[in-house]
Amino acid sequence: MSYQKYHERMRAILSAWTQLAPEESFGGLTLAEFTAKFQAIEDAKAQVDQRKLQLSSDRQTYSLLLRGERDSLRLISNSVCGNPAHGDDSPLYRAMGYVPRSERASGLSRRTSVEAEATTDNSPEAEAA
């Protein structure tokens, strides 16, 4: 049974006990003792709910602060690139998590004639023939 169901069950038991047999004791507990235990649970649940709300608020604040710092990060990295003492091929630039200019791939790829033929042979017209 989930905590929520236990909590609902305790609330139902407390309500029925209060209305129908307030002078009786069950399970070695009086109504006042059970009410005190239930109140402690209610207080703890209220604290948990408040902390969940605070956590949600703190996460939202954290997210907004990080989004606001994107521009600062871009300005800093661009400043390092433009600084004659450092530049975009420096150890500082690498230590900041960027790829130095000398280590970047050019993006140029040269196909061999075998790869070019394989590409054209997979065309729909070649397969239909």
PDB file of N, CA and C in Angstrom, residues 53-117:
ATOM      1  N   LEU A  53       8.051  21.938  -2.678  1.00  0.00           N
ATOM      2  CA  LEU A  53       7.756  23.215  -3.309  1.00  0.00           C
ATOM      3  C   LEU A  53       9.009  24.082  -3.370  1.00  0.00           C
ATOM      4  N   GLN A  54       9.781  24.104  -2.277  1.00  0.00           N
ATOM      5  CA  GLN A  54      11.016  24.890  -2.252  1.00  0.00           C
ATOM      6  C   GLN A  54      12.024  24.336  -3.255  1.00  0.00           C
ATOM      7  N   LEU A  55      12.128  22.998  -3.351  1.00  0.00           N
ATOM      8  CA  LEU A  55      13.039  22.380  -4.311  1.00  0.00           C
ATOM      9  C   LEU A  55      12.652  22.747  -5.737  1.00  0.00           C
ATOM     10  N   SER A  56      11.371  22.706  -6.039  1.00  0.00           N
ATOM     11  CA  SER A  56      10.899  23.080  -7.363  1.00  0.00           C
ATOM     12  C   SER A  56      11.243  24.534  -7.673  1.00  0.00           C
ATOM     13  N   SER A  57      11.046  25.401  -6.708  1.00  0.00           N
ATOM     14  CA  SER A  57      11.372  26.818  -6.881  1.00  0.00           C
ATOM     15  C   SER A  57      12.872  27.012  -7.074  1.00  0.00           C
ATOM     16  N   ASP A  58      13.688  26.313  -6.291  1.00  0.00           N
ATOM     17  CA  ASP A  58      15.144  26.424  -6.405  1.00  0.00           C
ATOM     18  C   ASP A  58      15.637  25.910  -7.750  1.00  0.00           C
ATOM     19  N   ARG A  59      15.037  24.823  -8.250  1.00  0.00           N
ATOM     20  CA  ARG A  59      15.419  24.305  -9.565  1.00  0.00           C
ATOM     21  C   ARG A  59      15.100  25.312 -10.663  1.00  0.00           C
ATOM     22  N   GLN A  60      13.966  25.958 -10.558  1.00  0.00           N
ATOM     23  CA  GLN A  60      13.578  26.967 -11.548  1.00  0.00           C
ATOM     24  C   GLN A  60      14.550  28.142 -11.503  1.00  0.00           C
ATOM     25  N   THR A  61      14.908  28.592 -10.321  1.00  0.00           N
ATOM     26  CA  THR A  61      15.873  29.689 -10.176  1.00  0.00           C
ATOM     27  C   THR A  61      17.219  29.301 -10.773  1.00  0.00           C
ATOM     28  N   TYR A  62      17.677  28.085 -10.483  1.00  0.00           N
ATOM     29  CA  TYR A  62      18.949  27.570 -11.005  1.00  0.00           C
ATOM     30  C   TYR A  62      18.925  27.557 -12.532  1.00  0.00           C
ATOM     31  N   SER A  63      17.838  27.065 -13.102  1.00  0.00           N
ATOM     32  CA  SER A  63      17.708  26.989 -14.551  1.00  0.00           C
ATOM     33  C   SER A  63      17.744  28.379 -15.179  1.00  0.00           C
ATOM     34  N   LEU A  64      17.046  29.322 -14.591  1.00  0.00           N
ATOM     35  CA  LEU A  64      17.023  30.684 -15.122  1.00  0.00           C
ATOM     36  C   LEU A  64      18.402  31.335 -15.035  1.00  0.00           C
ATOM     37  N   LEU A  65      19.110  31.098 -13.942  1.00  0.00           N
ATOM     38  CA  LEU A  65      20.455  31.663 -13.793  1.00  0.00           C
ATOM     39  C   LEU A  65      21.412  31.081 -14.830  1.00  0.00           C
ATOM     40  N   LEU A  66      21.323  29.768 -15.069  1.00  0.00           N
ATOM     41  CA  LEU A  66      22.191  29.155 -16.074  1.00  0.00           C
ATOM     42  C   LEU A  66      21.897  29.697 -17.469  1.00  0.00           C
ATOM     43  N   ARG A  67      20.631  29.852 -17.797  1.00  0.00           N
ATOM     44  CA  ARG A  67      20.270  30.385 -19.113  1.00  0.00           C
ATOM     45  C   ARG A  67      20.824  31.789 -19.298  1.00  0.00           C
ATOM     46  N   GLY A  68      20.815  32.575 -18.233  1.00  0.00           N
ATOM     47  CA  GLY A  68      21.322  33.935 -18.300  1.00  0.00           C
ATOM     48  C   GLY A  68      22.825  34.009 -18.492  1.00  0.00           C
ATOM     49  N   GLU A  69      23.523  32.963 -18.122  1.00  0.00           N
ATOM     50  CA  GLU A  69      24.978  32.967 -18.215  1.00  0.00           C
ATOM     51  C   GLU A  69      25.505  32.479 -19.561  1.00  0.00           C
ATOM     52  N   ARG A  70      24.659  32.021 -20.445  1.00  0.00           N
ATOM     53  CA  ARG A  70      25.124  31.579 -21.769  1.00  0.00           C
ATOM     54  C   ARG A  70      25.855  32.695 -22.498  1.00  0.00           C
ATOM     55  N   ASP A  71      25.293  33.889 -22.444  1.00  0.00           N
ATOM     56  CA  ASP A  71      25.931  35.024 -23.115  1.00  0.00           C
ATOM     57  C   ASP A  71      27.287  35.324 -22.502  1.00  0.00           C
ATOM     58  N   SER A  72      27.383  35.227 -21.190  1.00  0.00           N
ATOM     59  CA  SER A  72      28.670  35.475 -20.518  1.00  0.00           C
ATOM     60  C   SER A  72      29.714  34.467 -20.969  1.00  0.00           C
ATOM     61  N   LEU A  73      29.321  33.195 -21.068  1.00  0.00           N
ATOM     62  CA  LEU A  73      30.269  32.167 -21.511  1.00  0.00           C
ATOM     63  C   LEU A  73      30.753  32.435 -22.927  1.00  0.00           C
ATOM     64  N   ARG A  74      29.840  32.832 -23.793  1.00  0.00           N
ATOM     65  CA  ARG A  74      30.214  33.123 -25.172  1.00  0.00           C
ATOM     66  C   ARG A  74      31.158  34.317 -25.231  1.00  0.00           C
ATOM     67  N   LEU A  75      30.882  35.355 -24.432  1.00  0.00           N
ATOM     68  CA  LEU A  75      31.754  36.523 -24.404  1.00  0.00           C
ATOM     69  C   LEU A  75      33.155  36.169 -23.906  1.00  0.00           C
ATOM     70  N   ILE A  76      33.219  35.325 -22.881  1.00  0.00           N
ATOM     71  CA  ILE A  76      34.514  34.928 -22.333  1.00  0.00           C
ATOM     72  C   ILE A  76      35.312  34.125 -23.345  1.00  0.00           C
ATOM     73  N   SER A  77      34.673  33.137 -23.978  1.00  0.00           N
ATOM     74  CA  SER A  77      35.408  32.320 -24.952  1.00  0.00           C
ATOM     75  C   SER A  77      35.854  33.158 -26.146  1.00  0.00           C
ATOM     76  N   ASN A  78      35.009  34.066 -26.585  1.00  0.00           N
ATOM     77  CA  ASN A  78      35.399  34.947 -27.697  1.00  0.00           C
ATOM     78  C   ASN A  78      36.532  35.884 -27.284  1.00  0.00           C
ATOM     79  N   SER A  79      36.527  36.323 -26.035  1.00  0.00           N
ATOM     80  CA  SER A  79      37.601  37.190 -25.550  1.00  0.00           C
ATOM     81  C   SER A  79      38.927  36.450 -25.508  1.00  0.00           C
ATOM     82  N   VAL A  80      38.881  35.188 -25.080  1.00  0.00           N
ATOM     83  CA  VAL A  80      40.109  34.379 -25.064  1.00  0.00           C
ATOM     84  C   VAL A  80      40.617  34.195 -26.491  1.00  0.00           C
ATOM     85  N   CYS A  81      39.707  33.932 -27.434  1.00  0.00           N
ATOM     86  CA  CYS A  81      40.109  33.765 -28.839  1.00  0.00           C
ATOM     87  C   CYS A  81      40.747  35.043 -29.382  1.00  0.00           C
ATOM     88  N   GLY A  82      40.202  36.168 -29.006  1.00  0.00           N
ATOM     89  CA  GLY A  82      40.696  37.437 -29.531  1.00  0.00           C
ATOM     90  C   GLY A  82      41.880  38.008 -28.774  1.00  0.00           C
ATOM     91  N   ASN A  83      42.264  37.401 -27.686  1.00  0.00           N
ATOM     92  CA  ASN A  83      43.383  37.900 -26.888  1.00  0.00           C
ATOM     93  C   ASN A  83      44.695  37.455 -27.526  1.00  0.00           C
ATOM     94  N   PRO A  84      45.600  38.408 -27.861  1.00  0.00           N
ATOM     95  CA  PRO A  84      46.853  38.031 -28.509  1.00  0.00           C
ATOM     96  C   PRO A  84      47.741  37.138 -27.640  1.00  0.00           C
ATOM     97  N   ALA A  85      47.594  37.212 -26.346  1.00  0.00           N
ATOM     98  CA  ALA A  85      48.424  36.388 -25.459  1.00  0.00           C
ATOM     99  C   ALA A  85      47.927  34.947 -25.385  1.00  0.00           C
ATOM    100  N   HIS A  86      46.702  34.709 -25.797  1.00  0.00           N
ATOM    101  CA  HIS A  86      46.139  33.358 -25.688  1.00  0.00           C
ATOM    102  C   HIS A  86      45.655  32.850 -27.042  1.00  0.00           C
ATOM    103  N   GLY A  87      44.533  33.331 -27.525  1.00  0.00           N
ATOM    104  CA  GLY A  87      44.026  32.924 -28.831  1.00  0.00           C
ATOM    105  C   GLY A  87      43.279  31.601 -28.803  1.00  0.00           C
ATOM    106  N   ASP A  88      42.785  31.209 -29.993  1.00  0.00           N
ATOM    107  CA  ASP A  88      41.961  30.005 -30.083  1.00  0.00           C
ATOM    108  C   ASP A  88      42.782  28.738 -30.288  1.00  0.00           C
ATOM    109  N   ASP A  89      44.096  28.849 -30.119  1.00  0.00           N
ATOM    110  CA  ASP A  89      44.960  27.674 -30.230  1.00  0.00           C
ATOM    111  C   ASP A  89      45.827  27.551 -28.978  1.00  0.00           C
ATOM    112  N   SER A  90      45.301  28.036 -27.851  1.00  0.00           N
ATOM    113  CA  SER A  90      46.101  28.090 -26.626  1.00  0.00           C
ATOM    114  C   SER A  90      45.693  27.000 -25.629  1.00  0.00           C
ATOM    115  N   PRO A  91      46.589  26.719 -24.681  1.00  0.00           N
ATOM    116  CA  PRO A  91      46.244  25.759 -23.626  1.00  0.00           C
ATOM    117  C   PRO A  91      45.061  26.224 -22.776  1.00  0.00           C
ATOM    118  N   LEU A  92      44.942  27.539 -22.589  1.00  0.00           N
ATOM    119  CA  LEU A  92      43.814  28.074 -21.817  1.00  0.00           C
ATOM    120  C   LEU A  92      42.496  27.751 -22.519  1.00  0.00           C
ATOM    121  N   TYR A  93      42.455  27.933 -23.808  1.00  0.00           N
ATOM    122  CA  TYR A  93      41.249  27.655 -24.591  1.00  0.00           C
ATOM    123  C   TYR A  93      40.885  26.174 -24.482  1.00  0.00           C
ATOM    124  N   ARG A  94      41.889  25.302 -24.542  1.00  0.00           N
ATOM    125  CA  ARG A  94      41.675  23.860 -24.412  1.00  0.00           C
ATOM    126  C   ARG A  94      41.183  23.518 -23.005  1.00  0.00           C
ATOM    127  N   ALA A  95      41.795  24.130 -21.988  1.00  0.00           N
ATOM    128  CA  ALA A  95      41.414  23.856 -20.595  1.00  0.00           C
ATOM    129  C   ALA A  95      39.986  24.298 -20.305  1.00  0.00           C
ATOM    130  N   MET A  96      39.494  25.256 -21.059  1.00  0.00           N
ATOM    131  CA  MET A  96      38.110  25.710 -20.888  1.00  0.00           C
ATOM    132  C   MET A  96      37.113  24.749 -21.527  1.00  0.00           C
ATOM    133  N   GLY A  97      37.618  23.724 -22.213  1.00  0.00           N
ATOM    134  CA  GLY A  97      36.736  22.719 -22.792  1.00  0.00           C
ATOM    135  C   GLY A  97      36.488  22.873 -24.281  1.00  0.00           C
ATOM    136  N   TYR A  98      37.180  23.797 -24.914  1.00  0.00           N
ATOM    137  CA  TYR A  98      37.016  24.006 -26.350  1.00  0.00           C
ATOM    138  C   TYR A  98      38.095  23.253 -27.120  1.00  0.00           C
ATOM    139  N   VAL A  99      37.856  23.024 -28.406  1.00  0.00           N
ATOM    140  CA  VAL A  99      38.827  22.341 -29.261  1.00  0.00           C
ATOM    141  C   VAL A  99      39.707  23.403 -29.909  1.00  0.00           C
ATOM    142  N   PRO A 100      41.012  23.374 -29.657  1.00  0.00           N
ATOM    143  CA  PRO A 100      41.905  24.362 -30.271  1.00  0.00           C
ATOM    144  C   PRO A 100      41.885  24.252 -31.794  1.00  0.00           C
ATOM    145  N   ARG A 101      42.192  25.346 -32.454  1.00  0.00           N
ATOM    146  CA  ARG A 101      42.142  25.425 -33.914  1.00  0.00           C
ATOM    147  C   ARG A 101      43.008  24.348 -34.566  1.00  0.00           C
ATOM    148  N   SER A 102      44.188  24.092 -33.992  1.00  0.00           N
ATOM    149  CA  SER A 102      45.096  23.120 -34.607  1.00  0.00           C
ATOM    150  C   SER A 102      44.581  21.684 -34.516  1.00  0.00           C
ATOM    151  N   GLU A 103      43.613  21.408 -33.637  1.00  0.00           N
ATOM    152  CA  GLU A 103      43.101  20.049 -33.469  1.00  0.00           C
ATOM    153  C   GLU A 103      41.756  19.830 -34.166  1.00  0.00           C
ATOM    154  N   ARG A 104      41.219  20.858 -34.762  1.00  0.00           N
ATOM    155  CA  ARG A 104      39.918  20.728 -35.419  1.00  0.00           C
ATOM    156  C   ARG A 104      40.059  19.996 -36.739  1.00  0.00           C
ATOM    157  N   ALA A 105      39.081  19.179 -37.044  1.00  0.00           N
ATOM    158  CA  ALA A 105      39.041  18.501 -38.339  1.00  0.00           C
ATOM    159  C   ALA A 105      38.546  19.494 -39.377  1.00  0.00           C
ATOM    160  N   SER A 106      39.040  19.391 -40.586  1.00  0.00           N
ATOM    161  CA  SER A 106      38.648  20.345 -41.627  1.00  0.00           C
ATOM    162  C   SER A 106      37.249  20.081 -42.142  1.00  0.00           C
ATOM    163  N   GLY A 107      36.787  18.858 -42.040  1.00  0.00           N
ATOM    164  CA  GLY A 107      35.469  18.517 -42.570  1.00  0.00           C
ATOM    165  C   GLY A 107      35.526  18.068 -44.015  1.00  0.00           C
ATOM    166  N   LEU A 108      36.689  18.207 -44.629  1.00  0.00           N
ATOM    167  CA  LEU A 108      36.849  17.805 -46.013  1.00  0.00           C
ATOM    168  C   LEU A 108      37.020  16.299 -46.101  1.00  0.00           C
ATOM    169  N   SER A 109      36.248  15.675 -46.930  1.00  0.00           N
ATOM    170  CA  SER A 109      36.431  14.241 -47.153  1.00  0.00           C
ATOM    171  C   SER A 109      36.492  14.012 -48.649  1.00  0.00           C
ATOM    172  N   ARG A 110      37.448  13.233 -49.074  1.00  0.00           N
ATOM    173  CA  ARG A 110      37.622  12.940 -50.497  1.00  0.00           C
ATOM    174  C   ARG A 110      37.155  11.509 -50.741  1.00  0.00           C
ATOM    175  N   ARG A 111      36.226  11.368 -51.632  1.00  0.00           N
ATOM    176  CA  ARG A 111      35.728  10.035 -51.972  1.00  0.00           C
ATOM    177  C   ARG A 111      36.668   9.376 -52.972  1.00  0.00           C
ATOM    178  N   THR A 112      36.833   8.111 -52.799  1.00  0.00           N
ATOM    179  CA  THR A 112      37.586   7.354 -53.795  1.00  0.00           C
ATOM    180  C   THR A 112      36.631   6.987 -54.914  1.00  0.00           C
ATOM    181  N   SER A 113      37.127   6.577 -56.046  1.00  0.00           N
ATOM    182  CA  SER A 113      36.257   6.253 -57.171  1.00  0.00           C
ATOM    183  C   SER A 113      35.380   5.039 -56.857  1.00  0.00           C
ATOM    184  N   VAL A 114      35.845   4.109 -56.010  1.00  0.00           N
ATOM    185  CA  VAL A 114      35.052   2.937 -55.633  1.00  0.00           C
ATOM    186  C   VAL A 114      33.842   3.369 -54.812  1.00  0.00           C
ATOM    187  N   GLU A 115      34.026   4.310 -53.875  1.00  0.00           N
ATOM    188  CA  GLU A 115      32.911   4.799 -53.061  1.00  0.00           C
ATOM    189  C   GLU A 115      31.900   5.540 -53.923  1.00  0.00           C
ATOM    190  N   ALA A 116      32.376   6.313 -54.900  1.00  0.00           N
ATOM    191  CA  ALA A 116      31.478   7.064 -55.783  1.00  0.00           C
ATOM    192  C   ALA A 116      30.630   6.121 -56.622  1.00  0.00           C
ATOM    193  N   GLU A 117      31.238   5.037 -57.133  1.00  0.00           N
ATOM    194  CA  GLU A 117      30.486   4.062 -57.924  1.00  0.00           C
ATOM    195  C   GLU A 117      29.460   3.333 -57.074  1.00  0.00           C
TER     196      GLU A 117
END
